[in-house]
Coordinates of C-alpha atoms in Angstrom, one line a residue:
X1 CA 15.0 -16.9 -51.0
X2 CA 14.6 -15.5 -47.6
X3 CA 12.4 -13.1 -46.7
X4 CA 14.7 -10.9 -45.1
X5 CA 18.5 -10.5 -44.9
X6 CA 20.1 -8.7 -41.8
X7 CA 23.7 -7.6 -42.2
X8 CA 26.0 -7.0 -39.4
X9 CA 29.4 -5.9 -39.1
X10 CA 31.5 -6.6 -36.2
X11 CA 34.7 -5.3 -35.3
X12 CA 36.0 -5.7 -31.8
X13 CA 33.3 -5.5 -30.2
X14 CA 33.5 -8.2 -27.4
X15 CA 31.6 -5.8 -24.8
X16 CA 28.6 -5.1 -26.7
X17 CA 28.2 -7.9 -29.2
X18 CA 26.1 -10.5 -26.9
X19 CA 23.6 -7.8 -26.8
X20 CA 23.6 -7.5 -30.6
X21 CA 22.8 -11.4 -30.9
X22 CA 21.0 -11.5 -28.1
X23 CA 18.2 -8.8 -29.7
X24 CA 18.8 -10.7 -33.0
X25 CA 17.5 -14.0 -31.4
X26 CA 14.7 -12.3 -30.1
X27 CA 14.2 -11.3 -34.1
X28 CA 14.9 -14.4 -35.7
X29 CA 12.0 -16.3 -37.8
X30 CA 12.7 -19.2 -40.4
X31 CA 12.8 -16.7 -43.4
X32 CA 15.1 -14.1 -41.7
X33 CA 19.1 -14.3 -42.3
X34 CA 21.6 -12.6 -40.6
X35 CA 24.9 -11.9 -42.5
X36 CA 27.7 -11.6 -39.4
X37 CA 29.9 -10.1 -40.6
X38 CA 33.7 -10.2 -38.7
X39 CA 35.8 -7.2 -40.3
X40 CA 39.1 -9.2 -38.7
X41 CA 38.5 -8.4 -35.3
X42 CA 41.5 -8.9 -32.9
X43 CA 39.9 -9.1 -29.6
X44 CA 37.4 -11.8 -28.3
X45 CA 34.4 -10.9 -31.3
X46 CA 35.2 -14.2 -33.3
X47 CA 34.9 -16.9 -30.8
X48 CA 31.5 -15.0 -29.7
X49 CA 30.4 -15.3 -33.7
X50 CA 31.6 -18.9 -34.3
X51 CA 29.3 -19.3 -31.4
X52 CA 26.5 -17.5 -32.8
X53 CA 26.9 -19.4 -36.2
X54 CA 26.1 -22.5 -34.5
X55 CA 23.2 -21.4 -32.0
X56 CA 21.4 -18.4 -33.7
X57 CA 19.0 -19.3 -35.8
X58 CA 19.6 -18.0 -39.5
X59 CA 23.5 -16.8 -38.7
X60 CA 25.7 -16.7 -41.4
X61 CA 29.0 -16.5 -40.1
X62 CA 31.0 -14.1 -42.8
X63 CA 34.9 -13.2 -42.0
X64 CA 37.1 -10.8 -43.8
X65 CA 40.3 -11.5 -44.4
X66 CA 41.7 -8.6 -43.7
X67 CA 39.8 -4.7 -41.8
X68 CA 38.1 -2.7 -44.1
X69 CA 35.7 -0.8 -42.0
X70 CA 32.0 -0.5 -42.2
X71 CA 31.3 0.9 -45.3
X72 CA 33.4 -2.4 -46.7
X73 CA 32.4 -4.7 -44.1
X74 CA 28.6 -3.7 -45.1
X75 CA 29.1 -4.0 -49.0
X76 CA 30.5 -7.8 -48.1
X77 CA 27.5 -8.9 -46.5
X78 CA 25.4 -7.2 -49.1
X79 CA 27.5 -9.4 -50.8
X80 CA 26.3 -12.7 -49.8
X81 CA 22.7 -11.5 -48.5
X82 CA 20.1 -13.4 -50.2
X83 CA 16.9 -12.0 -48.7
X84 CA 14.0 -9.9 -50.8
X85 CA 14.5 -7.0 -48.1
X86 CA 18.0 -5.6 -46.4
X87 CA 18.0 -4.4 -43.1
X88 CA 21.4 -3.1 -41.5
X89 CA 22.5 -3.3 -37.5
X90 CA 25.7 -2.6 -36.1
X91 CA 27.5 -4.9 -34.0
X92 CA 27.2 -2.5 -31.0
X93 CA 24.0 -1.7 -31.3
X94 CA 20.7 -3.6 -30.6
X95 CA 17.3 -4.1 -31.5
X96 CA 13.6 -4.2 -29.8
X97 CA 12.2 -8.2 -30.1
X98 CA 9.9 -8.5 -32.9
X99 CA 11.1 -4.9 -34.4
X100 CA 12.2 -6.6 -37.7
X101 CA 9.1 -8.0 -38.5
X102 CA 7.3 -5.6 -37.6
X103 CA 9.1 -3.2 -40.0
X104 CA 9.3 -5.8 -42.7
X105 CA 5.0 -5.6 -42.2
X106 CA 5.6 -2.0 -43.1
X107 CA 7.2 -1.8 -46.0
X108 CA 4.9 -5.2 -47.4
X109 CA 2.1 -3.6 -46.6
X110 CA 3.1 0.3 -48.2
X111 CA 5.3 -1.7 -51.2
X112 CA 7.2 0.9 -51.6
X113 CA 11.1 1.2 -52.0
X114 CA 12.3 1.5 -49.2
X115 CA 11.0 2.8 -45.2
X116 CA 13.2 5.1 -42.6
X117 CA 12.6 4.3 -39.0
X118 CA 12.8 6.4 -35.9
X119 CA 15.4 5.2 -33.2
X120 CA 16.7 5.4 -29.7
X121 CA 19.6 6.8 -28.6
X122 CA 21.5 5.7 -25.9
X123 CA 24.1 7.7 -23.8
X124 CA 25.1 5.8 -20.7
X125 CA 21.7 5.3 -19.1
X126 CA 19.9 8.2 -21.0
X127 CA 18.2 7.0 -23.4
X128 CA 16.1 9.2 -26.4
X129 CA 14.0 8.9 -29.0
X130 CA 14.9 10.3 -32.7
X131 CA 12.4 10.4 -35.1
X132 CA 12.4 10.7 -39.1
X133 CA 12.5 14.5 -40.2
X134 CA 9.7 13.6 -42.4
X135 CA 6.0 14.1 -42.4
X136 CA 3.2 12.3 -42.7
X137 CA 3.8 9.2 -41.2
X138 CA 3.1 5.4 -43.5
X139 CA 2.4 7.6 -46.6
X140 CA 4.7 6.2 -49.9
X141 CA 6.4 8.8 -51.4
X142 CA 8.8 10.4 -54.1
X143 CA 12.0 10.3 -52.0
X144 CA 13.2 13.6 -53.7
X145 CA 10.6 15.1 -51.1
X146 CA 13.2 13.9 -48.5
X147 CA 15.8 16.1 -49.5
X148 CA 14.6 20.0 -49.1
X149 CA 14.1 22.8 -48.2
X150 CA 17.6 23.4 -47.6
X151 CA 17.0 25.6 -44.6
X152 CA 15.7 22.7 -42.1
X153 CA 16.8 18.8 -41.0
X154 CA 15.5 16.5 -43.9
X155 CA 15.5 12.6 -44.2
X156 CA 19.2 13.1 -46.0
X157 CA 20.7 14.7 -42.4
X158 CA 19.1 11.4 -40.7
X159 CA 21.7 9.3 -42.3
X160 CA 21.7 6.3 -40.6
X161 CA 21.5 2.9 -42.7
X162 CA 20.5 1.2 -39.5
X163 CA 17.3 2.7 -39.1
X164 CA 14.7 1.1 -42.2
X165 CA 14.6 -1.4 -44.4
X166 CA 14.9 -1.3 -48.4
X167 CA 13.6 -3.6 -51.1
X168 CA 16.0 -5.8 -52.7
X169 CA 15.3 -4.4 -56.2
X170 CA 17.4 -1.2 -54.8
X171 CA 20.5 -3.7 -54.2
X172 CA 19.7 -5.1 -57.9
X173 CA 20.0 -1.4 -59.6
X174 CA 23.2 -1.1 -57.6
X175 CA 21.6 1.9 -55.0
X176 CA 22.6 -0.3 -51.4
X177 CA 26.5 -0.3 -52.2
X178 CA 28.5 1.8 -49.9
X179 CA 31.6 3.8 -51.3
X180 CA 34.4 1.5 -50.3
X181 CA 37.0 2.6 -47.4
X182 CA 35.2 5.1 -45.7
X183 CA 35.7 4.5 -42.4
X184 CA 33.4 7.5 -41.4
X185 CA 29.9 9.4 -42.9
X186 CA 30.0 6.3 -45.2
X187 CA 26.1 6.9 -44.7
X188 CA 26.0 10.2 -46.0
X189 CA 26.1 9.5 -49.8
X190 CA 24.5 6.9 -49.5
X191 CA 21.2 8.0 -48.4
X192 CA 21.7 11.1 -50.7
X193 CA 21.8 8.5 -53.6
X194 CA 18.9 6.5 -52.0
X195 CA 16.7 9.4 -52.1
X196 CA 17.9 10.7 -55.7
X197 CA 17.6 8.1 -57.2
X198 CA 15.0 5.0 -55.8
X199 CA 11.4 5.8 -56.5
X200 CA 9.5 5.1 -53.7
X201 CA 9.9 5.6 -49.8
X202 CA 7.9 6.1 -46.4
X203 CA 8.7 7.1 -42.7
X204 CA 6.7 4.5 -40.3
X205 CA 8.1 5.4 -36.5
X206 CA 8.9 2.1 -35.3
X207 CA 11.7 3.2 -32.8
X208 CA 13.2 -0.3 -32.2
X209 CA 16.7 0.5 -33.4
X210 CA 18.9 1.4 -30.1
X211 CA 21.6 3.0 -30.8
X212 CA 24.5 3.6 -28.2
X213 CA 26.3 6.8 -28.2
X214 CA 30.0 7.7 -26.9
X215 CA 31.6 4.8 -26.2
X216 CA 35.4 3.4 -27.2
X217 CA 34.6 1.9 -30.1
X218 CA 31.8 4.1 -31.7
X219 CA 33.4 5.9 -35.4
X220 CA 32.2 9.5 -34.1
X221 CA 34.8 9.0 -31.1
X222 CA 37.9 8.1 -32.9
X223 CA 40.7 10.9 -33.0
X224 CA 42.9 9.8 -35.8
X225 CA 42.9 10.5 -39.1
X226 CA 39.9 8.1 -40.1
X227 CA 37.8 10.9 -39.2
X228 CA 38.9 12.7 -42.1
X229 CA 37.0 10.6 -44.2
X230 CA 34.2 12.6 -43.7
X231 CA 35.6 15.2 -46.8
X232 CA 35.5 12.4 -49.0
X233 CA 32.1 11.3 -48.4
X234 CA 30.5 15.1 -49.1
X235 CA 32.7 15.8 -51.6
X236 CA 31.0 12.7 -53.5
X237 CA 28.0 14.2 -52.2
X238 CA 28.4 17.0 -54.1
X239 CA 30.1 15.8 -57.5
X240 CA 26.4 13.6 -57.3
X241 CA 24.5 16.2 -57.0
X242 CA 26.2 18.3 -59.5
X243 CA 25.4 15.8 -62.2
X244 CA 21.6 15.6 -61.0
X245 CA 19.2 17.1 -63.3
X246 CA 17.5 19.0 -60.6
X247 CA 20.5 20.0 -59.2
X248 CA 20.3 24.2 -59.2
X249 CA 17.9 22.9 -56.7
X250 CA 19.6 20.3 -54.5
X251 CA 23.0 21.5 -54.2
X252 CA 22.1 24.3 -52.2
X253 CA 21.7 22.1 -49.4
X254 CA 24.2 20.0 -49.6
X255 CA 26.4 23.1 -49.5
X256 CA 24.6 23.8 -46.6
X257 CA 25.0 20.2 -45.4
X258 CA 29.0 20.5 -45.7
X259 CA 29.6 23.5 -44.4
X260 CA 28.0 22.6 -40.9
X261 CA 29.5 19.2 -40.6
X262 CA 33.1 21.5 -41.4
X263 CA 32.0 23.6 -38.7
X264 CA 31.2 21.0 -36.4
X265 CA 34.4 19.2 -36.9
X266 CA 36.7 21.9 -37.0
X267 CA 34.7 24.0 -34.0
X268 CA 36.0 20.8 -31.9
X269 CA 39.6 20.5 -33.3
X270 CA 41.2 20.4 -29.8
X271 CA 40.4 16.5 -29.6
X272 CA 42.6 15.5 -32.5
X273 CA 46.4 15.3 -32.6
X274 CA 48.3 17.9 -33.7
X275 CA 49.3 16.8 -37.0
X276 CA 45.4 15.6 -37.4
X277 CA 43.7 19.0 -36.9
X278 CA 46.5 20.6 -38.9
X279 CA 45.4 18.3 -41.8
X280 CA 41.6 18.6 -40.7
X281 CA 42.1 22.3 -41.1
X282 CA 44.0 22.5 -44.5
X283 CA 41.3 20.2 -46.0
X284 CA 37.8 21.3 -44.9
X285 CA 39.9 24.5 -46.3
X286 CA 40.3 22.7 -49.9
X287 CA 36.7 21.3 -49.7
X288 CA 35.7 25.1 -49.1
X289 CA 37.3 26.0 -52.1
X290 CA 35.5 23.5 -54.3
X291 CA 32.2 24.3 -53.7
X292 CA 30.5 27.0 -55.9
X293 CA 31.6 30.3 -54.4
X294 CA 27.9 31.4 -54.8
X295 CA 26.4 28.7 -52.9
X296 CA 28.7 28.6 -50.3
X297 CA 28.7 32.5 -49.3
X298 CA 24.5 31.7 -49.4
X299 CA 25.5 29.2 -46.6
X300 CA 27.8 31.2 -44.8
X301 CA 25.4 33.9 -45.0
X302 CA 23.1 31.9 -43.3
X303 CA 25.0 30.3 -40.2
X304 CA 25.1 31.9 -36.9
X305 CA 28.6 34.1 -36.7
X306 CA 30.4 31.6 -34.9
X307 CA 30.5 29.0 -37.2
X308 CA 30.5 31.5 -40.4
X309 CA 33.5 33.3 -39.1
X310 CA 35.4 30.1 -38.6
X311 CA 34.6 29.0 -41.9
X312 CA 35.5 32.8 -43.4
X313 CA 38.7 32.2 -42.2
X314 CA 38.8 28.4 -43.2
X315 CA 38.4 29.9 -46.5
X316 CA 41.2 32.9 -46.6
X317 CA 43.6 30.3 -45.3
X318 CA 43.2 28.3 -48.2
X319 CA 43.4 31.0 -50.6
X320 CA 46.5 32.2 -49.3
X321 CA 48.2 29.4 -49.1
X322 CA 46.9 27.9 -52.6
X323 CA 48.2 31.6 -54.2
X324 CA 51.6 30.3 -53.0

């Protein structure tokens, strides 16, 4: 078994992939895998991972036979990933040399679940450093202390799968599945699961994750209706937390959670097509209506009065229109 498994989705990304093998070359040790994983790219990705599969050391060359975005492309290399810890990357992204074992010293050393990692962001030649919402630093704990208070950023608004590494026993009890198809916030129920339901987790820094921000082929700049997807992800959000025990306490911020990614989407609506905002607006409309009317006028009691206006009239829109 290998120590650790790495996986990677690709999809037409011919510009930024050589960075991507490149860092995972500077990475790679005998007992590390990486799972490459071509989601039927149509450009010049293949040839570079045939390549790879011959010349990185621990590549596995994995190729869909037909797109299925990353949440799907993920779940097949989880698939085939053999290691005792996960670690995800995406194909257009890269990492620091010797960040993966340096993280996989982490998590040994704090055996706990899984660990969250701060990041960098870069934006052309800006380049930033995120960190965990979470305090202390390198101390295990209950993940459920990830989720709240609902009134501030917690570890379940720092989404990204990318940035930590999680113990294999979390894959075995069926917690490092994505929901297949979502071709956006496929990350957001899944760390809401990961912290509801795995026992164990830490923040430990570590910002070798870079993460590259507004380019072509990024998911938060497409324009078409895989955007959208984004309502079925928090809508799965919050049927899970409905059925959670302690769930008078954690839906609240979910709510909260929904409500502001609405805001954000629709408070930008002039970058879709026509016909895509018009949907965008008649479904963040529906997801309004499905949310506990109690919750949701605590949350948009709470926003500034920008965003609670827009999503007052979200809401009227939808009732009118529903009446008919």
């Amino acid at each position: 078994m290998p120590k650790l498994s790495v996986v990677v989705p690709f999809y037409n990304v011919q510009t930024y992939a050589p960075d991507a093998l490149k860092s995972l070359e500077l990475n790679a040790r005998d007992d590390f895998e990486f799972l490459l994983v071509d989601d039927c790219s149509t450009d010049g990705t293949p040839a570079l991972l045939e390549r790879a599969a011959r010349e990185l050391p621990g590549a596995v060359h994995v190729v869909r036979d037909r797109n299925g975005g990353l949440a799907t492309a993920r779940n097949t290399g989880l698939d085939a990933a053999r290691g005792e810890y996960l670690a995800f990357l995406d194909g257009d992204d890269w990492l620091a040399p010797g960040h993966l074992a340096r993280t996989l010293a982490a998590i040994e050393a704090l055996s706990c679940d899984f660990v969250r990692t701060d990041h960098v962001t870069v934006t052309g030649r800006t380049r930033a450093v995120r960190h965990v919402p979470h305090g202390p630093q390198l101390v295990p704990t209950d993940p459920r202390a990830g989720i709240l208070p609902a009134t501030r950023s917690t570890c379940v608004d720092y989404p990204y799968a990318w940035a930590g590494m999680y113990h294999r026993r979390l894959l075995d009890r069926g917690l490092l599945h994505f929901t297949d198809g979502l071709r956006t916030a496929e990350d957001r129920p899944w760390i809401w699961r990961l912290h509801r339901r795995a026992r164990s987790f830490a923040a430990v820094g570590l910002p070798g994750v870079f993460y590259r921000r507004g380019i072509s082929t990024s998911l938060t700049q497409i324009r078409d209706e895989r955007q959208l997807d984004f309502i079925r992800a928090f809508d799965q959000v919050l049927d899970d937390t409905a059925a959670d025990p302690d769930f008078e306490q954690l839906l609240p911020k979910a709510v909260r959670t929904y409500c502001a990614i609405i805001a954000h989407h629709v408070g930008s609506i002039e970058r879709f097509e026509p016909p895509v905002a018009e949907k965008l607006r008649l479904m963040s409309a529906g997801a309004l209506q499905r949310m506990p009317p109690e919750l949701l006028d605590q949350a948009l009691d709470a926003m500034d009065p920008a965003r609670s206006t827009l999503l007052r009239r979200l809401r009227r829109l939808r009732s009118g229109r529903g009446a008919a």
